[in-house]
């Protein structure tokens, strides 16, 4: 129960996600892939080719009307009013976390602007269309810089992350939201394009993802402090849950769990140890300036 019961939730930017549509252009950042999509960074930088994720025929029909799941998510969003709601409902927890992130980052980034939209995909949604293209439900949580939209799947938050060896405890879910917000900060600061610089274990993709982990830690260090704090004081158990999830979604751990040899040249998000290191760096220092993953060895 991480949120203060009496904290207020602004749900105006949130809505249910789902449906297909035309292809966008740009990149999907931070997809926590499920099934055949291994966690990775999928980049198509305004090349005129298809957007971040190939559109499959089964996804094309997903745009026809709102599903029952989408309608329920929209009802849940409309009912999100207080921190007490966030403590009981995953949808409200995602929305409340986005509010807390906006509050914290507005104090750290001059001229901060929140993402244009927060999309929450129900379990029956096959795909979602953003400015980066059509992403299947198995893409996992992601951020699209082309239209500044953050996308989260309820199934990933409630079940999949636990199946991967992570934690679906409240703060662990909030860490996942905070990581994607880290990509928004990178977009605002002009750093997101550094994902193109090199590949493999020391490449730009890994460095961008580890910085997003560090930014998540910075948020965590401040989200429970001050008069306007939305979170209750975080406990070590809260932090341990986030660390458990960071470990579970390291490239090396994912490859081992899939029965594959660890191949550093295929890394896109960093090892489990690196993800924990950079989240902890942000949490311990509370200083975004200490999140420079773009110089030196990471």
CSV table of C-alpha atoms in Angstrom, one decimal:
chain,number,residue,atom,x,y,z
A,1,UNK,CA,0.0,0.0,0.0
A,2,UNK,CA,2.4,2.6,-1.2
A,3,UNK,CA,0.2,5.6,-1.9
A,4,UNK,CA,-1.1,8.0,0.7
A,5,UNK,CA,-4.8,7.3,0.9
A,6,UNK,CA,-5.8,11.0,0.7
A,7,UNK,CA,-3.6,11.9,-2.3
A,8,UNK,CA,-5.6,13.1,-5.3
A,9,UNK,CA,-5.4,11.4,-8.7
A,10,UNK,CA,-5.6,13.3,-12.0
A,11,UNK,CA,-6.9,10.8,-14.6
A,12,UNK,CA,-7.4,13.3,-17.5
A,13,UNK,CA,-4.5,12.0,-19.6
A,14,UNK,CA,-5.2,8.3,-19.2
A,15,UNK,CA,-7.4,6.1,-21.4
A,16,UNK,CA,-7.7,2.5,-22.5
A,17,UNK,CA,-5.4,1.4,-25.2
A,18,UNK,CA,-6.1,-1.0,-28.0
A,19,UNK,CA,-6.8,-1.3,-31.7
A,20,UNK,CA,-4.7,-1.3,-34.8
A,21,UNK,CA,-4.6,1.3,-37.6
A,22,UNK,CA,-2.1,2.7,-40.0
A,23,UNK,CA,1.6,2.5,-39.5
A,24,UNK,CA,3.4,5.2,-37.6
A,25,UNK,CA,7.0,6.3,-37.9
A,26,UNK,CA,9.6,6.4,-35.2
A,27,UNK,CA,10.6,4.0,-32.5
A,28,UNK,CA,9.3,2.0,-29.7
A,29,UNK,CA,11.5,2.3,-26.6
A,30,UNK,CA,11.6,-0.1,-23.7
A,31,UNK,CA,9.4,-2.9,-24.8
A,32,UNK,CA,9.4,-5.6,-22.2
A,33,UNK,CA,8.7,-8.4,-24.6
A,34,UNK,CA,6.7,-11.5,-23.9
A,35,UNK,CA,6.7,-14.8,-25.8
A,36,UNK,CA,8.6,-14.6,-29.0
A,37,UNK,CA,9.5,-10.9,-28.5
A,38,UNK,CA,12.6,-10.8,-26.2
A,39,UNK,CA,13.0,-7.6,-24.2
A,40,UNK,CA,14.7,-5.3,-26.6
A,41,UNK,CA,14.8,-1.9,-28.2
A,42,UNK,CA,13.2,-1.7,-31.6
A,43,UNK,CA,14.3,1.3,-33.6
A,44,UNK,CA,13.1,2.7,-36.9
A,45,UNK,CA,14.2,6.3,-36.9
A,46,UNK,CA,12.0,8.2,-39.4
A,47,UNK,CA,13.4,6.1,-42.3
A,48,UNK,CA,10.2,5.9,-44.3
A,49,UNK,CA,10.0,2.2,-43.6
A,50,UNK,CA,7.4,0.7,-41.3
A,51,UNK,CA,7.4,2.1,-37.8
A,52,UNK,CA,8.7,0.5,-34.6
A,53,UNK,CA,6.7,-2.7,-34.8
A,54,UNK,CA,5.6,-4.7,-37.8
A,55,UNK,CA,1.9,-4.9,-38.2
A,56,UNK,CA,0.5,-8.4,-38.3
A,57,UNK,CA,-2.8,-9.3,-40.1
A,58,UNK,CA,-4.3,-10.4,-36.8
A,59,UNK,CA,-3.7,-6.9,-35.4
A,60,UNK,CA,-5.2,-5.1,-38.3
A,61,UNK,CA,-8.8,-6.0,-37.3
A,62,UNK,CA,-8.2,-4.9,-33.7
A,63,UNK,CA,-9.2,-1.3,-34.4
A,64,UNK,CA,-12.9,-2.1,-34.9
A,65,UNK,CA,-14.6,-0.8,-31.9
A,66,UNK,CA,-13.7,-0.8,-28.2
A,67,UNK,CA,-13.5,-4.2,-26.6
A,68,UNK,CA,-15.2,-5.1,-23.4
A,69,UNK,CA,-11.8,-4.9,-21.7
A,70,UNK,CA,-11.2,-1.4,-23.0
A,71,UNK,CA,-14.6,-0.2,-21.7
A,72,UNK,CA,-13.9,-1.7,-18.3
A,73,UNK,CA,-10.4,0.0,-18.2
A,74,UNK,CA,-12.1,3.3,-19.1
A,75,UNK,CA,-14.6,2.8,-16.3
A,76,UNK,CA,-11.8,2.0,-13.9
A,77,UNK,CA,-9.8,5.1,-14.9
A,78,UNK,CA,-12.9,7.3,-14.4
A,79,UNK,CA,-13.2,5.9,-10.9
A,80,UNK,CA,-9.6,6.6,-10.0
A,81,UNK,CA,-9.8,9.5,-7.5
A,82,UNK,CA,-7.5,9.0,-4.6
A,83,UNK,CA,-4.4,7.1,-3.4
A,84,UNK,CA,-6.7,4.6,-1.7
A,85,UNK,CA,-8.0,3.7,-5.2
A,86,UNK,CA,-4.4,3.2,-6.4
A,87,UNK,CA,-3.7,0.9,-3.5
A,88,UNK,CA,-6.5,-1.4,-4.5
A,89,UNK,CA,-6.5,-1.3,-8.3
A,90,UNK,CA,-3.6,-1.8,-10.8
A,91,UNK,CA,-5.2,0.6,-13.4
A,92,UNK,CA,-5.4,3.4,-10.7
A,93,UNK,CA,-1.9,2.5,-9.5
A,94,UNK,CA,-0.5,3.2,-13.0
A,95,UNK,CA,-2.4,6.5,-13.3
A,96,UNK,CA,-1.4,7.6,-9.8
A,97,UNK,CA,2.3,6.7,-10.5
A,98,UNK,CA,2.2,8.8,-13.6
A,99,UNK,CA,0.9,11.7,-11.5
A,100,UNK,CA,3.7,11.3,-9.0
A,101,UNK,CA,6.3,11.1,-11.7
A,102,UNK,CA,5.0,14.4,-13.2
A,103,UNK,CA,5.2,16.1,-9.8
A,104,UNK,CA,8.8,14.9,-9.2
A,105,UNK,CA,10.2,15.6,-12.6
A,106,UNK,CA,8.6,19.0,-12.8
A,107,UNK,CA,11.0,19.9,-10.0
A,108,UNK,CA,14.0,18.5,-11.7
A,109,UNK,CA,13.6,19.4,-15.4
A,110,UNK,CA,13.2,23.0,-16.4
A,111,UNK,CA,10.1,23.4,-18.6
A,112,UNK,CA,9.0,19.9,-17.9
A,113,UNK,CA,6.0,18.7,-20.0
A,114,UNK,CA,4.2,15.5,-19.2
A,115,UNK,CA,3.6,12.8,-21.8
A,116,UNK,CA,0.7,13.6,-24.2
A,117,UNK,CA,-1.1,10.4,-23.2
A,118,UNK,CA,-1.1,7.4,-20.9
A,119,UNK,CA,-2.6,4.3,-22.5
A,120,UNK,CA,-3.5,1.2,-20.5
A,121,UNK,CA,-4.2,-2.0,-22.5
A,122,UNK,CA,-6.6,-4.5,-21.1
A,123,UNK,CA,-5.9,-8.2,-21.2
A,124,UNK,CA,-8.1,-8.7,-24.3
A,125,UNK,CA,-6.3,-6.1,-26.4
A,126,UNK,CA,-4.3,-7.6,-29.2
A,127,UNK,CA,-2.4,-4.5,-30.3
A,128,UNK,CA,-2.2,-0.7,-30.0
A,129,UNK,CA,-1.4,2.0,-32.6
A,130,UNK,CA,0.9,4.9,-31.6
A,131,UNK,CA,3.0,7.3,-33.6
A,132,UNK,CA,5.6,4.5,-33.7
A,133,UNK,CA,3.3,2.0,-35.4
A,134,UNK,CA,1.2,-0.9,-34.3
A,135,UNK,CA,2.6,-2.8,-31.3
A,136,UNK,CA,1.3,-6.2,-30.3
A,137,UNK,CA,0.3,-6.9,-26.7
A,138,UNK,CA,3.5,-9.0,-26.3
A,139,UNK,CA,5.7,-5.9,-26.8
A,140,UNK,CA,5.3,-5.1,-23.1
A,141,UNK,CA,5.3,-1.6,-21.5
A,142,UNK,CA,6.9,0.9,-23.9
A,143,UNK,CA,7.2,4.6,-24.6
A,144,UNK,CA,6.8,6.1,-28.1
A,145,UNK,CA,8.8,9.4,-28.6
A,146,UNK,CA,7.1,10.2,-31.8
A,147,UNK,CA,3.9,11.2,-30.0
A,148,UNK,CA,5.1,11.1,-26.4
A,149,UNK,CA,2.7,8.3,-25.4
A,150,UNK,CA,3.4,5.8,-22.6
A,151,UNK,CA,1.7,2.4,-22.9
A,152,UNK,CA,1.2,-0.3,-20.2
A,153,UNK,CA,-0.5,-3.7,-20.4
A,154,UNK,CA,-2.5,-4.9,-17.4
A,155,UNK,CA,-1.5,-8.5,-18.0
A,156,UNK,CA,2.2,-7.6,-17.9
A,157,UNK,CA,1.8,-5.6,-14.7
A,158,UNK,CA,-0.4,-8.2,-12.9
A,159,UNK,CA,1.0,-11.5,-14.2
A,160,UNK,CA,3.7,-11.6,-16.8
A,161,UNK,CA,6.4,-9.9,-14.8
A,162,UNK,CA,5.9,-12.4,-12.0
A,163,UNK,CA,6.1,-15.3,-14.5
A,164,UNK,CA,9.5,-13.9,-15.6
A,165,UNK,CA,10.8,-14.0,-12.1
A,166,UNK,CA,10.0,-10.4,-11.1
A,167,UNK,CA,7.6,-9.0,-8.5
A,168,UNK,CA,4.1,-7.7,-9.1
A,169,UNK,CA,4.0,-6.0,-5.8
A,170,UNK,CA,2.8,-2.4,-5.9
A,171,UNK,CA,6.1,-0.6,-5.9
A,172,UNK,CA,7.6,-3.0,-8.4
A,173,UNK,CA,4.8,-2.0,-10.8
A,174,UNK,CA,5.5,1.6,-10.1
A,175,UNK,CA,9.1,1.0,-10.9
A,176,UNK,CA,8.1,-0.2,-14.4
A,177,UNK,CA,6.0,2.9,-14.9
A,178,UNK,CA,8.9,5.1,-13.7
A,179,UNK,CA,11.3,3.4,-16.1
A,180,UNK,CA,9.1,4.2,-19.1
A,181,UNK,CA,8.9,7.8,-17.8
A,182,UNK,CA,12.6,7.8,-17.8
A,183,UNK,CA,12.4,7.5,-21.6
A,184,UNK,CA,10.2,10.5,-21.7
A,185,UNK,CA,12.8,12.5,-19.7
A,186,UNK,CA,15.4,11.4,-22.3
A,187,UNK,CA,13.1,12.7,-25.0
A,188,UNK,CA,12.7,16.0,-23.4
A,189,UNK,CA,16.5,16.3,-22.8
A,190,UNK,CA,17.4,15.3,-26.4
A,191,UNK,CA,19.1,12.1,-25.4
A,192,UNK,CA,16.8,9.4,-26.7
A,193,UNK,CA,18.5,9.4,-30.1
A,194,UNK,CA,21.7,8.1,-28.5
A,195,UNK,CA,20.1,4.7,-28.6
A,196,UNK,CA,21.4,4.5,-32.2
A,197,UNK,CA,25.0,4.8,-31.1
A,198,UNK,CA,26.5,1.3,-31.4
A,199,UNK,CA,25.1,-2.0,-30.4
A,200,UNK,CA,25.7,-4.9,-28.0
A,201,UNK,CA,26.5,-4.7,-24.3
A,202,UNK,CA,28.1,-1.3,-24.5
A,203,UNK,CA,25.9,0.1,-27.2
A,204,UNK,CA,23.4,3.0,-27.2
A,205,UNK,CA,20.3,0.9,-26.6
A,206,UNK,CA,21.7,-0.5,-23.4
A,207,UNK,CA,22.9,2.9,-22.2
A,208,UNK,CA,19.5,4.5,-22.8
A,209,UNK,CA,17.7,1.7,-20.9
A,210,UNK,CA,20.1,1.8,-18.0
A,211,UNK,CA,19.7,5.5,-17.7
A,212,UNK,CA,15.9,5.0,-17.6
A,213,UNK,CA,16.5,2.7,-14.7
A,214,UNK,CA,18.6,5.3,-13.0
A,215,UNK,CA,15.9,7.9,-13.6
A,216,UNK,CA,13.4,5.5,-12.0
A,217,UNK,CA,15.6,5.4,-9.0
A,218,UNK,CA,15.8,9.2,-8.8
A,219,UNK,CA,12.0,9.4,-8.8
A,220,UNK,CA,11.8,6.7,-6.1
A,221,UNK,CA,14.2,8.7,-3.9
A,222,UNK,CA,11.8,11.7,-4.0
A,223,UNK,CA,8.3,10.4,-4.5
A,224,UNK,CA,7.7,9.8,-0.7
A,225,UNK,CA,9.2,13.1,0.5
A,226,UNK,CA,7.8,16.6,1.0
A,227,UNK,CA,4.4,18.1,1.6
A,228,UNK,CA,3.0,17.1,-1.8
A,229,UNK,CA,4.4,13.5,-1.8
A,230,UNK,CA,1.9,11.0,-3.1
A,231,UNK,CA,3.7,8.0,-1.8
A,232,UNK,CA,4.0,6.8,1.8
A,233,UNK,CA,7.6,6.4,3.1
A,234,UNK,CA,9.0,3.5,1.1
A,235,UNK,CA,10.2,0.4,2.9
A,236,UNK,CA,13.2,-1.8,2.1
A,237,UNK,CA,10.7,-4.4,1.0
A,238,UNK,CA,9.3,-1.9,-1.6
A,239,UNK,CA,12.8,-1.3,-2.9
A,240,UNK,CA,13.6,-5.0,-2.9
A,241,UNK,CA,10.5,-5.7,-5.1
A,242,UNK,CA,11.8,-3.2,-7.7
A,243,UNK,CA,15.2,-4.8,-7.6
A,244,UNK,CA,13.7,-8.3,-8.0
A,245,UNK,CA,12.0,-7.1,-11.2
A,246,UNK,CA,15.1,-5.3,-12.5
A,247,UNK,CA,17.0,-8.5,-12.0
A,248,UNK,CA,14.3,-10.6,-13.8
A,249,UNK,CA,14.4,-8.5,-16.9
A,250,UNK,CA,18.1,-8.3,-17.4
A,251,UNK,CA,19.2,-9.5,-20.8
A,252,UNK,CA,21.5,-12.2,-19.5
A,253,UNK,CA,18.8,-13.6,-17.1
A,254,UNK,CA,16.2,-13.6,-19.9
A,255,UNK,CA,18.5,-15.5,-22.2
A,256,UNK,CA,19.4,-18.1,-19.6
A,257,UNK,CA,15.8,-18.6,-18.7
A,258,UNK,CA,15.0,-19.1,-22.3
A,259,UNK,CA,17.6,-21.9,-22.5
A,260,UNK,CA,19.9,-19.8,-24.7
A,261,UNK,CA,23.6,-19.0,-24.4
A,262,UNK,CA,24.2,-15.5,-23.1
A,263,UNK,CA,25.2,-13.3,-26.0
A,264,UNK,CA,26.4,-9.8,-25.0
A,265,UNK,CA,26.2,-8.7,-28.6
A,266,UNK,CA,22.5,-9.1,-28.6
A,267,UNK,CA,21.9,-7.1,-25.4
A,268,UNK,CA,19.5,-4.2,-25.5
A,269,UNK,CA,18.6,-3.4,-21.9
A,270,UNK,CA,21.7,-4.5,-19.9
A,271,UNK,CA,22.4,-7.3,-17.5
A,272,UNK,CA,20.5,-7.9,-14.3
A,273,UNK,CA,23.5,-6.6,-12.3
A,274,UNK,CA,23.6,-3.4,-14.4
A,275,UNK,CA,19.9,-2.8,-14.1
A,276,UNK,CA,20.1,-3.1,-10.3
A,277,UNK,CA,23.3,-1.0,-10.2
A,278,UNK,CA,21.8,2.0,-12.1
A,279,UNK,CA,18.4,1.9,-10.4
A,280,UNK,CA,20.3,1.9,-7.0
A,281,UNK,CA,22.5,4.7,-8.2
A,282,UNK,CA,19.5,6.9,-8.9
A,283,UNK,CA,17.8,5.9,-5.7
A,284,UNK,CA,20.8,6.5,-3.5
A,285,UNK,CA,21.9,9.8,-5.0
A,286,UNK,CA,18.5,11.3,-6.0
A,287,UNK,CA,20.4,13.2,-8.6
A,288,UNK,CA,19.7,12.9,-12.4
A,289,UNK,CA,23.3,14.2,-13.1
A,290,UNK,CA,24.5,10.9,-11.6
A,291,UNK,CA,22.7,9.0,-14.3
A,292,UNK,CA,25.1,9.6,-17.2
A,293,UNK,CA,25.4,6.2,-18.8
A,294,UNK,CA,26.8,7.6,-22.0
A,295,UNK,CA,30.4,7.9,-21.1
A,296,UNK,CA,32.8,5.2,-19.9
A,297,UNK,CA,32.2,1.5,-19.3
A,298,UNK,CA,28.7,0.7,-17.9
